[in-house]
Amino acid sequence: MAKKFQTLKGFYDVLPERQSLWRHFEEKILYILDQYHYQEIGLPLVEPTGLFVESVGSNTDIVEKEMYSWEDHLNRDKLTLRPEGTAGCVRAVIENSLTYNGPVKLFYRGSMFRHENVQKGRQRQFHQVGVEAFGLENPEADAEQILLLARLWNLLGLKSITLELNSIGDPNDRIIYRKKLIAYFEDNKKVLDDDALRRLYDNPLRILDSKNKQMQTMLNSAPKLLDFISKEAKQHFDSLCNILEEHNLEFKINTRLVRGLDYYNRTVFEWVSKDLGSQGTIAGGGRYDYLVERIGGNPTFACGFAIGIERIILLLEDLKIENNDVIPDAYIVNQGKGAKPFAFSVAENLRNEGLKVSLNIEGSSFKSQMKKADKSGAKVALIIGDQEAENKIIQVKLIRNDGIQETVDEKKLSLFIKDKINYEK
Ligand code: HAM
């Protein structure tokens, strides 16, 4: 017996019946990104491993244990399947001098790969829409991105989603804070779990993100980074909060929010849904004004975020969204040797006229083909036998309209169908 294969753990197929939700999401996000004038950039799935080590940071979970990395045996290049999109986008901006003429606002979409523990809302291959603005220092840039997301949730009809916001200041602010935090954790060493002990000297800020219940009281009393940030960083944060308030956007300042990637400074934020259990963050991002320079570009202000599409799809599944499946305008039923090539040409000609046409190719019985026409949702069935082929005519059955049937000349067919289905381009 031939060996059967299955998807790898954490990887999955998106079956046709789920695609309508994906399309629904894509339609809405693309519409909103157009409204804010973000432009799409296509980026490779594979990048040099060093790019992620330098940008995401060597002490992060992603770089330490979640990357799909390998050495290309042909040329010894060290390569990685992208675990996130910001690093590649920054590389592309530098490589193509995209900020040469001033600020740019970009977005990308596609698969990301992280070797994580799999659970609901957490896969090893997942999809993001990522949005990045380069060359913009003012808090209006951060505010615009956050409001863009609020607009998206509204348009999608998603409820019970909250915004958590924080400022982690600039790198210099963190030097003093880091020392204070380590000292505080050393005083509370007995309460720290293994993960926290491991991170104590490498990445103590990440301990603040811990969900361990036993550590929460201790973490709530830890020194707050927001109390240590510079006057400029504080002003930036206050202005951002003011803009959001002026636009009636509710948010919670979460002084323990630091995010899991190393490139951030100042603004960090996450949008969290209550309906997804432990993997409730549906979008996250912030400012990263030092990253472009760190990987070889000129100093460039930057901020951005990414949306986890699978998590949005889980939320959309609970809303009873009207099924947007693509349905053909016409389904062609055909039988007979002469009918086949004629039916094939009719299908191609109708597509030339802009119609969506499903042609029965497998050639089952007339009854079974009519059943398929009905099931496809097509608005009309076109019936072609040898006689029709000979006379270049088609029997058009209005299957959604009492099954009325008319004989139509091939030349008049597309106009006839368009008229019957109220076709609009
Ligand atoms: P991130 O927080 O690592 O940020 O990921 C963004 C979003 O991707 C998460 O909030 C979540 O919805 C989704 N996500 C992450 N990991 C998984 C997973 N294993 N399975 C399913 N969904 C997942 C970034 O990636 C940054 N590049 C965002 C950014 C852009 N910051 C600035 N610009």
Coordinates of C-alpha atoms and ligand atoms in Angstrom, one line a residue:
M1 CA 0.0 0.0 0.0
A2 CA 1.2 3.5 -0.8
K3 CA 2.3 5.6 2.1
K4 CA -0.2 8.3 3.1
F5 CA 1.0 11.7 4.2
Q6 CA -0.5 14.2 6.6
T7 CA 0.1 17.8 7.4
L8 CA 2.8 18.5 9.9
K9 CA 1.9 19.4 13.5
G10 CA 1.0 23.1 13.6
F11 CA 0.5 23.3 9.8
Y12 CA -2.9 22.9 8.2
D13 CA -5.0 23.3 5.1
V14 CA -7.6 26.1 4.7
L15 CA -10.4 24.2 3.0
P16 CA -12.7 25.8 0.4
E17 CA -15.6 26.1 2.8
R18 CA -13.5 28.3 5.1
Q19 CA -12.2 30.6 2.3
S20 CA -15.2 32.9 2.4
L21 CA -14.2 34.1 5.8
W22 CA -10.6 34.7 4.7
R23 CA -11.9 36.6 1.7
H24 CA -14.3 38.6 3.9
F25 CA -11.4 39.6 6.2
E26 CA -9.1 40.4 3.3
E27 CA -11.7 42.6 1.6
K28 CA -12.2 44.7 4.7
I29 CA -8.5 45.1 5.6
L30 CA -7.5 46.0 2.1
Y31 CA -10.3 48.6 2.0
I32 CA -9.1 50.1 5.2
L33 CA -5.4 50.1 4.2
D34 CA -6.4 51.9 1.0
Q35 CA -8.3 54.5 3.2
Y36 CA -5.1 55.2 5.1
H37 CA -2.9 55.0 2.0
Y38 CA -0.6 52.1 2.9
Q39 CA 1.0 50.5 -0.1
E40 CA 1.6 46.7 -0.4
I41 CA 5.1 45.2 -0.5
G42 CA 5.8 41.6 -1.4
L43 CA 8.5 40.0 0.7
P44 CA 10.4 36.7 0.6
L45 CA 9.5 33.8 3.0
V46 CA 13.2 33.0 3.4
E47 CA 15.8 35.5 4.7
P48 CA 19.3 35.2 6.1
T49 CA 19.1 33.9 9.7
G50 CA 21.3 36.8 10.9
L51 CA 18.6 39.3 9.9
F52 CA 16.2 37.9 12.6
V53 CA 19.0 37.4 15.2
E54 CA 19.9 41.1 14.8
S55 CA 16.4 42.5 14.7
V56 CA 14.1 40.3 16.8
G57 CA 17.0 39.8 19.3
S58 CA 19.1 36.8 20.3
N59 CA 17.5 36.5 23.8
T60 CA 13.9 36.3 22.6
D61 CA 11.8 33.1 22.5
I62 CA 11.5 33.4 18.7
V63 CA 15.3 33.4 18.1
E64 CA 16.2 31.1 20.9
K65 CA 13.8 28.2 20.1
E66 CA 11.2 28.9 17.5
M67 CA 12.9 29.6 14.2
Y68 CA 12.9 27.1 11.3
S69 CA 16.5 27.6 10.3
W70 CA 18.9 25.5 8.2
E71 CA 22.1 25.7 6.3
D72 CA 21.8 25.6 2.5
H73 CA 24.0 22.6 1.6
L74 CA 24.8 24.1 -1.8
N75 CA 26.4 27.3 -0.6
R76 CA 26.5 27.1 3.2
D77 CA 24.1 30.1 3.6
K78 CA 22.3 30.2 6.9
L79 CA 18.7 30.6 6.2
T80 CA 15.4 31.0 8.1
L81 CA 11.7 30.8 7.3
R82 CA 10.5 34.2 8.4
P83 CA 9.0 34.1 11.9
E84 CA 7.6 37.6 11.5
G85 CA 7.6 40.3 8.8
T86 CA 9.1 43.5 10.3
A87 CA 12.7 42.4 9.9
G88 CA 12.3 41.5 6.2
C89 CA 10.3 44.7 5.6
V90 CA 13.1 46.8 7.1
R91 CA 15.7 45.0 5.1
A92 CA 13.7 45.7 1.9
V93 CA 13.3 49.4 2.8
I94 CA 17.1 49.7 3.3
E95 CA 18.0 47.6 0.2
N96 CA 15.7 49.5 -2.1
S97 CA 16.2 53.0 -0.5
L98 CA 12.5 53.3 -0.1
T99 CA 12.7 56.3 2.2
Y100 CA 14.9 58.3 -0.2
N101 CA 12.0 60.6 -1.0
G102 CA 10.6 60.8 2.5
P103 CA 8.3 58.7 4.7
V104 CA 6.7 55.5 3.3
K105 CA 3.7 53.5 4.6
L106 CA 3.8 49.8 3.7
F107 CA 2.0 46.6 4.4
Y108 CA 2.5 42.9 3.6
R109 CA 0.6 39.7 4.1
G110 CA 1.4 36.1 4.2
S111 CA 2.7 33.1 6.1
M112 CA 5.0 33.3 9.1
F113 CA 6.6 30.3 10.8
R114 CA 7.4 29.6 14.5
H115 CA 8.1 26.3 16.1
E116 CA 5.7 26.9 19.0
N117 CA 3.6 24.6 21.2
V118 CA 0.5 24.2 19.3
Q119 CA -2.9 25.1 20.8
K120 CA -6.1 26.9 19.8
G121 CA -5.0 30.1 18.1
R122 CA -1.4 29.1 18.0
Q123 CA 0.0 27.3 15.0
R124 CA 3.5 26.8 13.6
Q125 CA 2.5 28.3 10.2
F126 CA 0.2 31.2 10.6
H127 CA -0.7 34.3 8.6
Q128 CA -0.3 38.0 9.3
V129 CA -1.1 41.3 7.8
G130 CA 1.7 43.5 8.8
V131 CA 1.7 47.3 8.6
E132 CA 4.8 49.5 8.9
A133 CA 5.4 53.3 8.6
F134 CA 8.9 54.6 8.1
G135 CA 10.2 58.1 8.6
L136 CA 7.4 59.3 10.9
E137 CA 8.3 60.4 14.4
N138 CA 5.1 62.1 15.5
P139 CA 2.6 60.3 17.8
E140 CA 0.0 60.8 15.0
A141 CA 1.7 58.0 13.1
D142 CA 1.2 55.6 16.1
A143 CA -2.4 56.9 16.6
E144 CA -3.3 56.4 13.0
Q145 CA -2.2 52.8 13.1
I146 CA -4.2 52.1 16.3
L147 CA -7.3 53.9 15.0
L148 CA -7.0 51.9 11.7
L149 CA -7.3 48.7 13.8
A150 CA -10.2 50.1 15.8
R151 CA -11.9 50.8 12.4
L152 CA -11.2 47.3 11.2
W153 CA -12.8 45.6 14.3
N154 CA -15.8 47.8 13.8
L155 CA -16.1 47.0 10.1
L156 CA -15.8 43.3 10.9
G157 CA -18.3 43.5 13.7
L158 CA -15.9 42.2 16.3
K159 CA -16.9 42.9 19.9
S160 CA -15.2 42.5 23.3
I161 CA -11.8 43.6 22.1
T162 CA -9.7 45.8 24.3
L163 CA -6.6 47.9 23.6
E164 CA -3.6 47.7 26.0
L165 CA -1.0 50.4 25.7
N166 CA 2.4 51.2 27.2
S167 CA 5.6 53.1 26.6
I168 CA 8.9 51.4 27.1
G169 CA 10.9 54.6 26.5
D170 CA 14.1 54.7 24.7
P171 CA 17.1 52.3 25.1
N172 CA 18.9 54.7 27.5
D173 CA 15.9 54.8 29.7
R174 CA 15.9 51.1 30.0
I175 CA 19.5 50.8 31.2
I176 CA 18.6 52.4 34.6
Y177 CA 15.3 50.6 34.8
R178 CA 16.8 47.2 34.0
K179 CA 19.2 47.5 37.0
K180 CA 16.3 48.4 39.3
L181 CA 14.2 45.5 38.0
I182 CA 17.0 42.9 38.4
A183 CA 17.6 44.1 41.9
Y184 CA 13.8 43.8 42.6
F185 CA 13.7 40.3 41.2
E186 CA 16.8 39.3 43.1
D187 CA 15.0 40.4 46.3
N188 CA 12.0 38.2 45.2
K189 CA 14.0 35.2 43.9
K190 CA 11.9 32.7 45.8
V191 CA 8.8 33.5 43.9
L192 CA 10.5 33.4 40.4
D193 CA 9.7 30.3 38.3
D194 CA 12.3 28.5 36.1
D195 CA 11.5 30.6 33.1
A196 CA 11.9 33.8 35.0
L197 CA 15.2 32.6 36.6
R198 CA 16.5 31.8 33.1
R199 CA 15.6 35.3 31.9
L200 CA 16.7 37.2 35.0
Y201 CA 20.0 38.6 33.6
D202 CA 19.4 38.2 29.8
N203 CA 15.9 39.6 29.4
P204 CA 14.4 40.7 32.7
L205 CA 11.7 42.8 31.1
R206 CA 10.1 39.8 29.6
I207 CA 9.5 38.4 33.1
L208 CA 6.9 41.1 33.4
D209 CA 4.9 39.4 30.7
S210 CA 4.6 36.2 32.7
K211 CA 1.2 34.7 33.1
N212 CA 2.2 32.5 36.0
K213 CA -0.5 33.0 38.7
Q214 CA 2.0 32.6 41.6
M215 CA 4.0 35.5 40.4
Q216 CA 1.3 38.0 39.7
T217 CA 1.3 39.8 43.1
M218 CA 5.1 40.2 43.0
L219 CA 4.9 41.4 39.4
N220 CA 2.2 43.9 40.1
S221 CA 4.5 45.6 42.7
A222 CA 7.6 45.6 40.5
P223 CA 9.1 49.0 39.5
K224 CA 7.3 50.4 36.5
L225 CA 9.2 51.3 33.3
L226 CA 6.7 54.2 32.7
D227 CA 8.1 55.9 35.8
F228 CA 11.7 55.8 34.4
I229 CA 11.3 57.0 30.8
S230 CA 12.7 60.3 29.6
K231 CA 10.7 63.5 29.4
E232 CA 10.6 63.3 25.6
A233 CA 9.4 59.7 25.6
K234 CA 6.7 60.6 28.2
Q235 CA 5.5 63.6 26.1
H236 CA 5.3 61.4 23.1
F237 CA 3.2 58.8 25.0
D238 CA 0.9 61.5 26.6
S239 CA 0.3 63.0 23.1
L240 CA -0.6 59.6 21.8
C241 CA -3.0 58.9 24.7
N242 CA -4.6 62.4 24.1
I243 CA -5.2 61.7 20.4
L244 CA -6.8 58.4 21.2
E245 CA -9.0 60.0 23.9
E246 CA -10.0 62.8 21.5
H247 CA -11.2 60.1 19.1
N248 CA -13.1 58.3 21.9
L249 CA -11.0 55.2 21.8
E250 CA -10.9 53.4 25.1
F251 CA -7.6 51.8 26.2
K252 CA -5.9 50.5 29.2
I253 CA -2.4 51.4 30.1
N254 CA -0.7 48.2 31.0
T255 CA 2.6 49.0 32.6
R256 CA 3.7 45.4 32.3
L257 CA 3.3 45.2 28.6
V258 CA 6.8 44.9 26.9
R259 CA 6.2 42.6 23.9
G260 CA 8.3 39.6 22.9
L261 CA 10.5 41.1 20.3
D262 CA 13.6 43.3 21.1
Y263 CA 13.3 46.0 18.6
Y264 CA 10.6 48.2 20.3
N265 CA 11.0 51.5 21.9
R266 CA 8.4 54.0 23.2
T267 CA 4.9 52.9 22.1
V268 CA 3.9 49.2 22.5
F269 CA 0.4 48.0 22.2
E270 CA -1.8 44.9 21.9
W271 CA -5.4 44.4 21.0
V272 CA -6.9 41.5 23.0
S273 CA -10.1 39.5 22.5
K274 CA -11.8 38.0 25.5
D275 CA -13.2 35.2 23.4
L276 CA -10.1 33.3 22.5
G277 CA -8.8 32.0 25.8
S278 CA -5.1 32.3 26.4
Q279 CA -4.2 33.2 22.9
G280 CA -6.3 36.3 22.8
T281 CA -3.9 38.8 21.3
I282 CA -5.2 39.5 17.8
A283 CA -2.8 42.3 16.9
G284 CA 0.3 43.7 18.4
G285 CA 2.9 46.3 17.5
G286 CA 4.7 49.5 18.4
R287 CA 7.5 51.8 17.6
Y288 CA 11.0 50.7 16.6
D289 CA 13.0 53.9 15.9
Y290 CA 16.4 52.2 16.3
L291 CA 16.0 49.1 14.1
V292 CA 16.7 50.5 10.7
E293 CA 20.1 51.8 11.8
R294 CA 20.8 48.6 13.7
I295 CA 20.7 46.6 10.5
G296 CA 22.6 48.9 8.3
G297 CA 20.3 51.8 7.3
N298 CA 20.2 55.5 8.1
P299 CA 18.5 56.4 11.4
T300 CA 14.8 56.2 10.5
F301 CA 11.8 56.5 12.7
A302 CA 9.4 53.6 12.4
C303 CA 6.3 52.1 13.9
G304 CA 4.0 49.2 12.9
F305 CA 1.9 46.2 13.9
A306 CA 0.8 42.8 12.7
I307 CA -2.6 41.1 12.8
G308 CA -2.9 37.4 13.4
I309 CA -5.4 36.3 10.7
E310 CA -6.2 32.9 12.1
R311 CA -7.3 34.4 15.4
I312 CA -9.5 36.9 13.5
I313 CA -11.0 34.0 11.5
L314 CA -11.8 32.1 14.8
L315 CA -13.7 35.2 15.9
L316 CA -15.5 35.6 12.6
E317 CA -16.6 32.0 12.7
D318 CA -18.8 32.9 15.8
L319 CA -20.5 35.7 14.0
K320 CA -23.0 34.4 11.5
I321 CA -21.6 36.2 8.5
E322 CA -23.5 35.9 5.2
N323 CA -21.8 33.3 3.1
N324 CA -19.7 35.0 0.5
D325 CA -18.8 31.9 -1.4
V326 CA -18.1 32.5 -5.1
I327 CA -20.9 31.2 -7.1
P328 CA -20.8 30.8 -10.9
D329 CA -23.1 32.8 -13.1
A330 CA -23.7 29.8 -15.3
Y331 CA -23.2 26.0 -15.0
I332 CA -22.9 24.2 -18.3
V333 CA -24.5 20.8 -18.6
N334 CA -23.4 18.9 -21.7
Q335 CA -23.8 15.5 -23.2
G336 CA -22.7 13.9 -26.4
K337 CA -19.5 13.7 -28.5
G338 CA -20.3 16.8 -30.6
A339 CA -21.6 18.7 -27.5
K340 CA -18.3 18.6 -25.7
P341 CA -16.1 20.9 -27.8
F342 CA -19.0 23.2 -28.4
A343 CA -19.7 23.5 -24.6
F344 CA -16.0 24.1 -24.0
S345 CA -16.0 27.0 -26.5
V346 CA -19.2 28.4 -25.1
A347 CA -17.6 28.4 -21.6
E348 CA -14.5 30.2 -22.8
N349 CA -16.5 32.8 -24.8
L350 CA -18.7 33.6 -21.8
R351 CA -15.6 34.1 -19.6
N352 CA -14.2 36.4 -22.3
E353 CA -17.4 38.4 -21.6
G354 CA -16.6 38.6 -17.9
L355 CA -19.0 35.8 -16.7
K356 CA -18.1 33.2 -14.1
V357 CA -18.7 29.8 -15.7
S358 CA -18.5 26.3 -14.3
L359 CA -18.3 23.7 -17.1
N360 CA -19.1 20.0 -16.4
I361 CA -16.1 18.2 -17.6
E362 CA -16.5 14.8 -16.1
G363 CA -19.6 14.0 -18.1
S364 CA -22.0 12.2 -15.8
S365 CA -25.7 11.6 -16.6
F366 CA -28.0 14.5 -17.5
K367 CA -29.9 14.2 -14.2
S368 CA -26.7 14.2 -12.1
Q369 CA -25.3 17.2 -14.0
M370 CA -28.5 19.1 -13.4
K371 CA -28.2 18.3 -9.7
K372 CA -24.6 19.7 -9.7
A373 CA -25.8 22.8 -11.5
D374 CA -28.3 23.3 -8.7
K375 CA -25.8 22.6 -5.9
S376 CA -23.2 25.0 -7.4
G377 CA -25.6 27.9 -6.8
A378 CA -25.3 29.0 -10.4
K379 CA -28.0 31.4 -11.5
V380 CA -28.6 29.7 -14.8
A381 CA -27.9 26.2 -16.3
L382 CA -26.9 26.0 -19.9
I383 CA -27.9 22.7 -21.5
I384 CA -26.0 21.6 -24.6
G385 CA -26.5 18.3 -26.4
D386 CA -25.3 17.2 -29.9
Q387 CA -28.3 18.9 -31.5
E388 CA -27.6 22.2 -29.9
A389 CA -24.0 21.9 -30.9
E390 CA -24.9 21.4 -34.5
N391 CA -27.3 24.4 -34.6
K392 CA -25.1 26.6 -32.4
I393 CA -27.9 27.1 -29.9
I394 CA -28.1 26.7 -26.1
Q395 CA -31.0 25.8 -23.9
V396 CA -30.9 28.3 -21.0
K397 CA -32.7 27.1 -17.9
L398 CA -33.4 29.8 -15.2
I399 CA -32.9 27.4 -12.3
R400 CA -33.6 30.1 -9.7
N401 CA -36.7 31.3 -11.4
D402 CA -39.3 28.5 -11.7
G403 CA -37.0 26.6 -14.0
I404 CA -38.1 28.6 -17.1
Q405 CA -36.2 27.3 -20.2
E406 CA -35.5 29.2 -23.4
T407 CA -33.5 28.5 -26.5
V408 CA -30.9 31.1 -27.2
D409 CA -28.6 31.6 -30.2
E410 CA -24.9 31.3 -29.3
K411 CA -24.2 34.9 -30.5
K412 CA -26.8 36.3 -28.2
L413 CA -26.0 34.2 -25.2
S414 CA -23.9 36.4 -23.0
L415 CA -26.2 39.4 -23.4
F416 CA -29.2 37.1 -22.6
I417 CA -27.5 35.8 -19.5
K418 CA -26.4 39.2 -18.3
D419 CA -29.9 40.5 -18.7
K420 CA -31.4 37.6 -16.7
I421 CA -29.0 37.8 -13.8
N422 CA -28.8 41.6 -13.6
Y423 CA -25.1 41.4 -14.3
E424 CA -23.0 44.3 -13.1
K425 CA -19.3 44.6 -13.9
Ligands
HAM1 P1 3.8 39.4 17.2 O1 3.1 39.9 18.5 O2 4.9 38.4 17.4 O3 4.4 40.7 16.5 O4 2.7 38.8 16.3 C1 1.6 39.6 15.9 C2 0.3 38.7 15.9 O5 0.5 37.6 15.1 C3 0.0 38.2 17.3 O6 -0.7 39.2 18.0 C4 -0.9 37.1 17.0 O7 -2.2 37.5 16.7 C5 -0.3 36.5 15.7 N1 0.5 35.4 16.0 C6 1.8 35.3 16.5 N2 2.3 34.1 16.7 C7 1.3 33.3 16.3 C8 1.1 31.8 16.2 N3 2.1 31.0 16.5 N4 -0.1 31.4 15.7 C9 -1.1 32.2 15.4 N5 -1.0 33.5 15.4 C10 0.2 34.1 15.9 C11 5.0 40.6 15.3 O8 5.1 39.7 14.6 C12 5.6 42.0 14.9 N6 6.4 41.8 13.6 C13 4.5 43.0 14.8 C14 5.0 44.3 14.4 C15 5.0 44.9 13.1 N7 5.6 45.2 15.2 C16 6.0 46.3 14.5 N8 5.6 46.1 13.2

